[in-house]
XYZ file of C-alpha atoms in Angstrom:
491
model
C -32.556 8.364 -46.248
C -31.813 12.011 -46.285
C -34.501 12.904 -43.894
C -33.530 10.036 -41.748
C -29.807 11.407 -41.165
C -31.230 14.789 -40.359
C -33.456 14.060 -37.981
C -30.967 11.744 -36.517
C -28.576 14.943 -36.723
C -31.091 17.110 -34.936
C -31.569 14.302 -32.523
C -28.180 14.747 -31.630
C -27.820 18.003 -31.744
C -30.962 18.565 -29.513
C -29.178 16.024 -26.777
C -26.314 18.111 -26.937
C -27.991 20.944 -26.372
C -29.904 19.326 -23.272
C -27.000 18.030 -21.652
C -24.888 21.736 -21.983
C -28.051 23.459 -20.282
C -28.207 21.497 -16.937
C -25.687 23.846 -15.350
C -27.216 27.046 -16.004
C -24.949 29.177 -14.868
C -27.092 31.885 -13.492
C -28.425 29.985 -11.044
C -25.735 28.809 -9.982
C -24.204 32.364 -9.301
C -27.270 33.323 -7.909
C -27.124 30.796 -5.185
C -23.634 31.600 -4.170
C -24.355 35.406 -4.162
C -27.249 34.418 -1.722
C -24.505 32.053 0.584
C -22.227 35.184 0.644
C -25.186 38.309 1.150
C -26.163 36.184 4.489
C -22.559 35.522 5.196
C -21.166 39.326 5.380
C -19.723 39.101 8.237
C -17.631 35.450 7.560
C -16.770 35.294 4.319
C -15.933 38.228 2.544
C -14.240 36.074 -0.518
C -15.251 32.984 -2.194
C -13.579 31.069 -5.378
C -15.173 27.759 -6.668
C -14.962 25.594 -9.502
C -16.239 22.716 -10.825
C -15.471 19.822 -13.739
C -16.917 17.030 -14.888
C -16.309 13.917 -17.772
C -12.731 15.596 -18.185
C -13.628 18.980 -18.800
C -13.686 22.279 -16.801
C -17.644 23.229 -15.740
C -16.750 26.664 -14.274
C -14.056 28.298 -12.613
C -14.865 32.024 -10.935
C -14.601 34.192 -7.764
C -17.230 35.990 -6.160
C -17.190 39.373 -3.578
C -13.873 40.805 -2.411
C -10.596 39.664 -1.359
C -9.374 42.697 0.659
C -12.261 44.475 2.798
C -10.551 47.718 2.556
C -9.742 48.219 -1.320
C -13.094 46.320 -2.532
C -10.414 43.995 -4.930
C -12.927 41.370 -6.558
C -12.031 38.095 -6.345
C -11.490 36.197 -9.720
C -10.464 32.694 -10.761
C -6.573 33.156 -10.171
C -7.047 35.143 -6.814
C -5.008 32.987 -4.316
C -6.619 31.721 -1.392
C -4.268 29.299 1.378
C -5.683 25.973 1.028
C -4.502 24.558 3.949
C -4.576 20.572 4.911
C -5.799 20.042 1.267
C -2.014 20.384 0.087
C -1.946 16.846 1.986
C -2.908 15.239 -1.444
C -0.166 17.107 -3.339
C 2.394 16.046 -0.537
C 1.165 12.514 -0.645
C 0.806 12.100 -4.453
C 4.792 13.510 -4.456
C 5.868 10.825 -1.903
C 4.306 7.857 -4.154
C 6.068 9.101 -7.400
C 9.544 9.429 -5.455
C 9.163 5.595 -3.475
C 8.098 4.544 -7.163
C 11.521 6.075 -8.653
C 13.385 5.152 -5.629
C 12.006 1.706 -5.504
C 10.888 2.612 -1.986
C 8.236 0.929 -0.058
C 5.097 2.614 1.974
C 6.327 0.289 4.580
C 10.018 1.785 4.443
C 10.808 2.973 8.206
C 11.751 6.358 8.473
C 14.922 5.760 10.416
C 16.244 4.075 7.282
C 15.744 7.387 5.424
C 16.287 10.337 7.599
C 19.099 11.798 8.796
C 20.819 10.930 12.552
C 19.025 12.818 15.330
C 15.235 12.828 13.912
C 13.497 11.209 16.671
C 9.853 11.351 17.786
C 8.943 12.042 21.374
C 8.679 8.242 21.889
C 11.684 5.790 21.126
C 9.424 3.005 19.565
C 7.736 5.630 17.153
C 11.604 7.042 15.877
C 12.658 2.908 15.498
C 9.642 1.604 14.189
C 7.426 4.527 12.121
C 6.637 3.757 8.455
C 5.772 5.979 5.881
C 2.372 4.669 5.486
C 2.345 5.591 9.454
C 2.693 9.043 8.359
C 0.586 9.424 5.516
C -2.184 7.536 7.192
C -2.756 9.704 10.979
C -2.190 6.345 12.758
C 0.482 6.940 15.128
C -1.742 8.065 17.909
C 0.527 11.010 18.919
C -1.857 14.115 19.978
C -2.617 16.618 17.003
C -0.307 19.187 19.291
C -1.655 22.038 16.431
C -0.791 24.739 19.096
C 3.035 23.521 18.327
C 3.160 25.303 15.070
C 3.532 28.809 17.165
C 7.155 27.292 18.433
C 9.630 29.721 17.003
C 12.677 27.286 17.025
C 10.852 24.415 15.074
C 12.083 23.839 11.617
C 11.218 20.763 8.869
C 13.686 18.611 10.410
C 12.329 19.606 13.844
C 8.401 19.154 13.308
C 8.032 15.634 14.935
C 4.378 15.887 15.900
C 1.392 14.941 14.483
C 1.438 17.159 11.799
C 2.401 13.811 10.234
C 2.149 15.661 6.414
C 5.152 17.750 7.398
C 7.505 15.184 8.196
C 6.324 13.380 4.848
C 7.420 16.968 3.086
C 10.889 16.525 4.524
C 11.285 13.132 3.870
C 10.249 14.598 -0.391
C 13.223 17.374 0.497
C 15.643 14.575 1.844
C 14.863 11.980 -1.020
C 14.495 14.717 -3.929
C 17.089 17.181 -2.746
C 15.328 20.170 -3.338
C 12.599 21.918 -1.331
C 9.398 20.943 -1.177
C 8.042 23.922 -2.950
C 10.183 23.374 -5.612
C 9.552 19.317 -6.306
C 5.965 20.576 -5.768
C 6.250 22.953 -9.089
C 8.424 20.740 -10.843
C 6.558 17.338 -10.647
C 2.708 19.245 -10.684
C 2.488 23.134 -11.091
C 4.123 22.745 -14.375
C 2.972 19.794 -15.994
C -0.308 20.408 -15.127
C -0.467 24.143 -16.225
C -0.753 25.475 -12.460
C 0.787 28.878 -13.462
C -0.870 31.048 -10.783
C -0.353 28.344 -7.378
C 2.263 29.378 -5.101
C 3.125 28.861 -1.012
C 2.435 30.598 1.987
C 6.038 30.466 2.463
C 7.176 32.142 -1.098
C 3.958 34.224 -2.203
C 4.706 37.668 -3.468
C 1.955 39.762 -2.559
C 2.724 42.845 -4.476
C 2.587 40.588 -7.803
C 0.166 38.027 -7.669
C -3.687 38.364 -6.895
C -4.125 37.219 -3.271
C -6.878 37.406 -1.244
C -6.273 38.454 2.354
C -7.498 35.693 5.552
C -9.938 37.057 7.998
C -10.777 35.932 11.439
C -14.428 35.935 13.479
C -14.254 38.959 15.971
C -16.210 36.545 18.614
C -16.965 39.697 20.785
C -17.342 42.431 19.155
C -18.864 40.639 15.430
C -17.262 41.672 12.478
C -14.023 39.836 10.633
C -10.252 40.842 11.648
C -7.524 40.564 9.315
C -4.860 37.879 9.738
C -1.903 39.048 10.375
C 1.095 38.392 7.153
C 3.632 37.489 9.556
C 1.357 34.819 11.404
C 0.520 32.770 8.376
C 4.284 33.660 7.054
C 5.647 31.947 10.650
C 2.938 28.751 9.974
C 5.426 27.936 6.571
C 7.610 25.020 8.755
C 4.265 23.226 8.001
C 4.500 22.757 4.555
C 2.826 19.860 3.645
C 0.163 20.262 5.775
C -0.929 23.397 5.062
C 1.489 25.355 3.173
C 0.024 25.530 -0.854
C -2.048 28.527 -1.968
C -4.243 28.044 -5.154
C -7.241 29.805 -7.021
C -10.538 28.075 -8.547
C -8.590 28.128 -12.403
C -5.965 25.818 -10.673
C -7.332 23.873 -9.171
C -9.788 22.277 -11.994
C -6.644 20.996 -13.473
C -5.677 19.056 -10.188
C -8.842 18.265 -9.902
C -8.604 16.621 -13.852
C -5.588 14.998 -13.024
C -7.134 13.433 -10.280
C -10.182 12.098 -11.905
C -8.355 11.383 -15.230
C -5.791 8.470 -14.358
C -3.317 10.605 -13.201
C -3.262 12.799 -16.605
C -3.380 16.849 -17.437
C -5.441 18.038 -19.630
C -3.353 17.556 -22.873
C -3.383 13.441 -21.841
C 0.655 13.976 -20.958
C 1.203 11.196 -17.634
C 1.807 13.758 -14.332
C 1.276 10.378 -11.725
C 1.013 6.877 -12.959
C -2.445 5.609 -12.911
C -1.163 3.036 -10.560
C 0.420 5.736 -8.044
C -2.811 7.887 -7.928
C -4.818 4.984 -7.353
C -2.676 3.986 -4.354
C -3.456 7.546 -2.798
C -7.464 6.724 -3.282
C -7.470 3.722 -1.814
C -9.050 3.979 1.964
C -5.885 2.840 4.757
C -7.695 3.250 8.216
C -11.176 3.889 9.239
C -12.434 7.411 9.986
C -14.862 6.234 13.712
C -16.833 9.828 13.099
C -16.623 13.536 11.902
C -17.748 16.585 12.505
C -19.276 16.884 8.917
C -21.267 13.323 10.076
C -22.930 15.011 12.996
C -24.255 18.026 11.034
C -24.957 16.213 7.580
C -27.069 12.938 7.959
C -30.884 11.886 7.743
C -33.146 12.372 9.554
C -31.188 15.273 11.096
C -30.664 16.996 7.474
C -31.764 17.131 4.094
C -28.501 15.014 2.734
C -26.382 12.582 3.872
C -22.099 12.811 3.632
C -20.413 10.624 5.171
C -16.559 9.873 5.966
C -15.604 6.072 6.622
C -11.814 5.861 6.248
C -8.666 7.874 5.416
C -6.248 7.497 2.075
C -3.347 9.148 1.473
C -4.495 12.967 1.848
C -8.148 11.791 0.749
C -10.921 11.617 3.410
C -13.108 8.753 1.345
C -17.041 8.349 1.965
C -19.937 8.480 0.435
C -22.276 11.834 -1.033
C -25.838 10.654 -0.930
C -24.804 7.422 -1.852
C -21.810 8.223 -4.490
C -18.624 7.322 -3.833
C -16.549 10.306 -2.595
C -12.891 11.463 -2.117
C -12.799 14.869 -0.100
C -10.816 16.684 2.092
C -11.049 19.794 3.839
C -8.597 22.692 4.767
C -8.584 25.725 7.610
C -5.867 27.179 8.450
C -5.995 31.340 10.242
C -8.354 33.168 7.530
C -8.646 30.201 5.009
C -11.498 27.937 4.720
C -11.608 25.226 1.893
C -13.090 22.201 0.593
C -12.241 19.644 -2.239
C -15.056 16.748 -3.084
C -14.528 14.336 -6.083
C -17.223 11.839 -7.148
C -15.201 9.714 -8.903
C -17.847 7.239 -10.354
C -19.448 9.664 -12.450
C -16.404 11.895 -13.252
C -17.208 15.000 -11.148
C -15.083 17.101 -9.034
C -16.217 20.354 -7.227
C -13.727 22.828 -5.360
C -14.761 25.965 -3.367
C -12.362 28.083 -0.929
C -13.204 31.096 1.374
C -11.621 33.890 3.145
C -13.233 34.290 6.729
C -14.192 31.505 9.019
C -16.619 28.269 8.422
C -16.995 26.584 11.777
C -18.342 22.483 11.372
C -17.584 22.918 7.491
C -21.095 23.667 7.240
C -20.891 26.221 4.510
C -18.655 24.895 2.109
C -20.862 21.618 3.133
C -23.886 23.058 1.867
C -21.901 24.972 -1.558
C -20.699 21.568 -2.274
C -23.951 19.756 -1.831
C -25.578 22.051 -4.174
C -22.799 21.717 -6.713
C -22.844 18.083 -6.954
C -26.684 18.080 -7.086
C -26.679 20.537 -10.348
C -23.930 18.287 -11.864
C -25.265 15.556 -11.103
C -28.795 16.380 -12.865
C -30.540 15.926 -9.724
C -32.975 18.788 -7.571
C -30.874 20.405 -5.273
C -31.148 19.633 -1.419
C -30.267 23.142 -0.514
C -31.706 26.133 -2.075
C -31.178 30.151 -1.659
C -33.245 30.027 1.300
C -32.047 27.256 3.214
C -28.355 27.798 2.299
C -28.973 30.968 4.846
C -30.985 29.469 7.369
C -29.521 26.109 7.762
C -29.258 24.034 10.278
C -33.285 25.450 10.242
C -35.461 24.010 9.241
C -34.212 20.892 10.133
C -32.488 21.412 13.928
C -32.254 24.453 15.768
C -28.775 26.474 15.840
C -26.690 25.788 18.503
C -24.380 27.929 18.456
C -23.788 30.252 21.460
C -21.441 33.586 21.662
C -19.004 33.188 23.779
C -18.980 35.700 26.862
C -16.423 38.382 27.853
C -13.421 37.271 29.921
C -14.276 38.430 33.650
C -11.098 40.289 34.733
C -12.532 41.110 38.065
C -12.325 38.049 39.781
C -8.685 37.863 42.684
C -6.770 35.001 42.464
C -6.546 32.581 45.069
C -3.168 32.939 45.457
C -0.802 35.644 43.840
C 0.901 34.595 40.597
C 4.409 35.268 41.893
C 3.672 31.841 44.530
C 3.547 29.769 40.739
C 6.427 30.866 39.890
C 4.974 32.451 36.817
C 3.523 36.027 35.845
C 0.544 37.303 34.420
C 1.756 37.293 31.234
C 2.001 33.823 29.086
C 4.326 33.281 25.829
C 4.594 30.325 23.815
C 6.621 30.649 20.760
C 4.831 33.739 18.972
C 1.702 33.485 20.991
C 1.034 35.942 23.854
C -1.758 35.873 26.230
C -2.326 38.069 29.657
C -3.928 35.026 32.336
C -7.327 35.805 34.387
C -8.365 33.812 37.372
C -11.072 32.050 37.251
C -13.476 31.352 40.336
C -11.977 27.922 40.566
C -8.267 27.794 42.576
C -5.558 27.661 40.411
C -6.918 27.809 37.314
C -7.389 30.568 34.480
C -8.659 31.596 31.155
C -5.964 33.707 28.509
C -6.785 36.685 26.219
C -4.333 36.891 23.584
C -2.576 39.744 22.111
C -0.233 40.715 19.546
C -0.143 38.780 16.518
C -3.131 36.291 18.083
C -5.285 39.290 19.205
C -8.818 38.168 18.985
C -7.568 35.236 17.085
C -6.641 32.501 19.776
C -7.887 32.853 22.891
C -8.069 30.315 25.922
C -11.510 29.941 27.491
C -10.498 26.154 29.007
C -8.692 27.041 31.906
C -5.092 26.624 32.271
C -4.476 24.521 35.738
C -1.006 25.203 38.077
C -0.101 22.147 40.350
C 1.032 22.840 43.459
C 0.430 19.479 45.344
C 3.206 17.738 42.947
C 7.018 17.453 43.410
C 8.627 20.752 42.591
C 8.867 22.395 40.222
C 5.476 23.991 39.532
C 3.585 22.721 36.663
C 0.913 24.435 34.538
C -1.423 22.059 32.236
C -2.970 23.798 28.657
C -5.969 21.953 27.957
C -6.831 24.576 24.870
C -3.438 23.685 23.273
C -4.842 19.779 23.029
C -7.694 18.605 24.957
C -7.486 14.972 25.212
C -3.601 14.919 25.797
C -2.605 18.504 27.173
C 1.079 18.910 27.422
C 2.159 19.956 30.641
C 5.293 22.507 31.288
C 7.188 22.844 34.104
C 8.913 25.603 35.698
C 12.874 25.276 34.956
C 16.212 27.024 36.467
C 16.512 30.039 34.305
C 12.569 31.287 35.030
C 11.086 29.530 31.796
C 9.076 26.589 31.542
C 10.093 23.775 29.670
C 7.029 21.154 28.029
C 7.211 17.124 28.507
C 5.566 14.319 28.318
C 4.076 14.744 24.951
């Protein structure tokens, strides 16, 4: 009987044992130190983290997160995580309608103040929450809107949708966003080290610094403080900053029935599920056309939208994910809620297509799931080869030899372009009318406009000059007004 219950002991012991060795660790660092040697010149900083059956995997930073003094990244260096704070902003709105006894279907002209409006009448009577939280309105993304130096929470009616959602939290909770943010999940959860774009001390906390893609000249430029400081109206959509440590317990909480770590209730189990739950359907995305067979080695796909959850499927596992770039930020959140896995990575630099942190994640997910990796140390640095050829092209110089049709001063306009804090000097382009923008000051190198910018002089007066890089299905269109300045309308 005795030799019975040992062996059974070792049995145990030796499954133990098996199960603690399938994420070895070393290869796991050596296959993100081979994604960041053949990414120098993107991504000079890199956090990731991973848990699984309610317990933290790994949390760690890799290479530096300021160029210039060599600081190594660690697991509480803060990196913006951009459009993933959607999920914190939408799990806060479901807690206060809960405590409220609010609906998702509550119309926000029953909630907010006199004189919010959208730009169109039916969307200001008739908009629901749910209208918000869901991208359904159909108003234009209008991202170029955030450089507007007069905008404020109260003022952000476009289609960052998330924002609005944080002022409705500030209107219902009576307190900023940032702090019902701390108070209903930094705290309980343990997320001592997460702050906000708009309050982040940078002489006291560990953050890493965003860099841009020189397109040009190669190389990474540093993002300007004040330009992600200026972005802070957009708070829900783009305004937390986190680190790999933190970010396992949100994670936890997430694939734990709304619980931290200790088992004390942060979000009913009821309320988080409602977030999960898939409210429109997602036609295609950009991670679709770059990860599917026969095209690559995995499949991801994204079929609908939640509340701040992109939901889908990871080689055949159900998946909640959601993505966030924002100027020098680059990050990625993928839960596998079935089998009780959630992987984070975020990344200083620039990711274009989400193929990198596509390709970190699939790896992840492979090791914890006990399955060969698609993606190896080789491929992680080659891909899209073997599969497709790269496509991607370097964009040319600006030609800033070419006369203009006509001189600027029959527009009405100069050669000099401001929107908000965005500059640009314009260059004709070969084709009348029409001309490309090089930016400078705080978007030097940063935003540039290669689609050219169209003046219409066979309309009524005034003048009117159309932006197709600010939103290229719907550009907005500004006229020429009394005082010299152009005013926007239409959307």
């Amino acid at each position: 009987m005795v030799v019975v219950v040992t062996a059974g002991l070792c049995i145990i012991l030796l499954t133990l044992c098996t199960h603690a060795s399938e994420f070895d660790r070393t290869k796991v660092d050596g296959f993100i130190n081979s994604f960041i040697g053949c990414r120098t010149n993107k991504n000079p900083g890199l956090a990731a983290s991973a848990v699984k059956d309610g317990h933290v995997v790994f949390a760690d930073g890799y290479n530096v997160s300021d160029t210039m003094t060599r600081r190594p990244v660690t697991n509480q260096t803060l990196f913006g995580i951009a459009s993933m704070s959607k999920a914190f902003a939408a799990a806060l709105m479901v807690k206060q309608l809960r405590d409220r006894k609010l609906s998702l279907h509550t119309k926000l002209s029953d909630l907010l103040p006199e004189g919010f409006q959208f730009s169109a009448r039916e969307f200001t009577q008739y908009a629901t929450i749910r209208d918000l939280m869901t991208h359904c309105l159909g108003v234009p993304p209008n991202q170029m809107i955030r450089l507007d130096k007069t905008l404020t929470r109260k003022k952000a009616a476009s289609n960052m949708h998330y924002d609005i959602v944080s002022y409705l939290s500030e209107v219902l909770g009576g307190k900023s966003w940032e702090n019902l943010i701390r108070e209903n999940f930094f705290v309980p959860l343990g997320m001592i080290h997460s702050d906000f774009l708009s309050t982040v001390n940078r002489t006291a906390y560990d953050v890493a610094h965003g860099y841009v893609k020189d397109a040009l000249n190669g190389g990474l430029i540093q993002v300007p403080e004040e330009l992600n400081k200026h972005c802070t109206v957009y708070i829900g959509s783009n305004g937390i900053m986190s680190c790999s440590e933190d970010l396992t317990k949100w994670m936890l909480m997430q694939l734990g029935d709304g619980r931290s770590q200790s088992g004390a209730e942060v979000l009913r189990a009821s309320d988080l599920r409602q977030t999960h739950i898939p409210q429109t359907v997602i036609q295609s995305s950009t991670v679709e056309k770059n990860f599917h067979r026969p095209l690559a080695s995995f499949t991801v796909t994204e079929t609908g939208y939640a509340f701040g959850w992109k939901t889908g499927h990871y080689k055949g596992y159900q998946m909640l994910r959601h993505t966030g770039t924002t100027f020098g930020y680059s990050s990625l959140v993928t839960l596998l809620p079935d089998v009780n896995i959630g992987v984070f990575t975020t990344m200083t630099g620039y990711d274009n297509g989400y193929i990198g942190r596509t390709l970190l994640h699939s790896y992840l997910l492979d090791v914890l799931l006990g399955e060969e990796p698609s993606i190896n140390e080789t491929t992680v640095c080659s891909y899209p080869e073997p599969w497709y050829p790269d496509k991607h092209s370097t964009p040319k110089p600006i030609n800033k030899r070419i006369a203009p049709g006509r001189a600027l001063s029959q527009l009405c306009f100069t050669s000099q372009l401001e929107y908000g804090i965005g500059q640009w000097l314009l260059y004709p382009t070969r084709k009348q009318d029409t001309f490309v923008a090089e930016a400078f000051g705080l978007l030097y190198k940063i935003k540039d406009m290669r689609t050219g910018l169209r003046f219409h002089m066979d309309t009524p007066s005034p003048v009117t000059l159309v932006i197709p890089s600010f939103e290229t299905l719907d550009p907005p269109v500004f006229e020429r007004i009394s005082n010299g300045e152009a005013s926007t309308r239409g959307t």
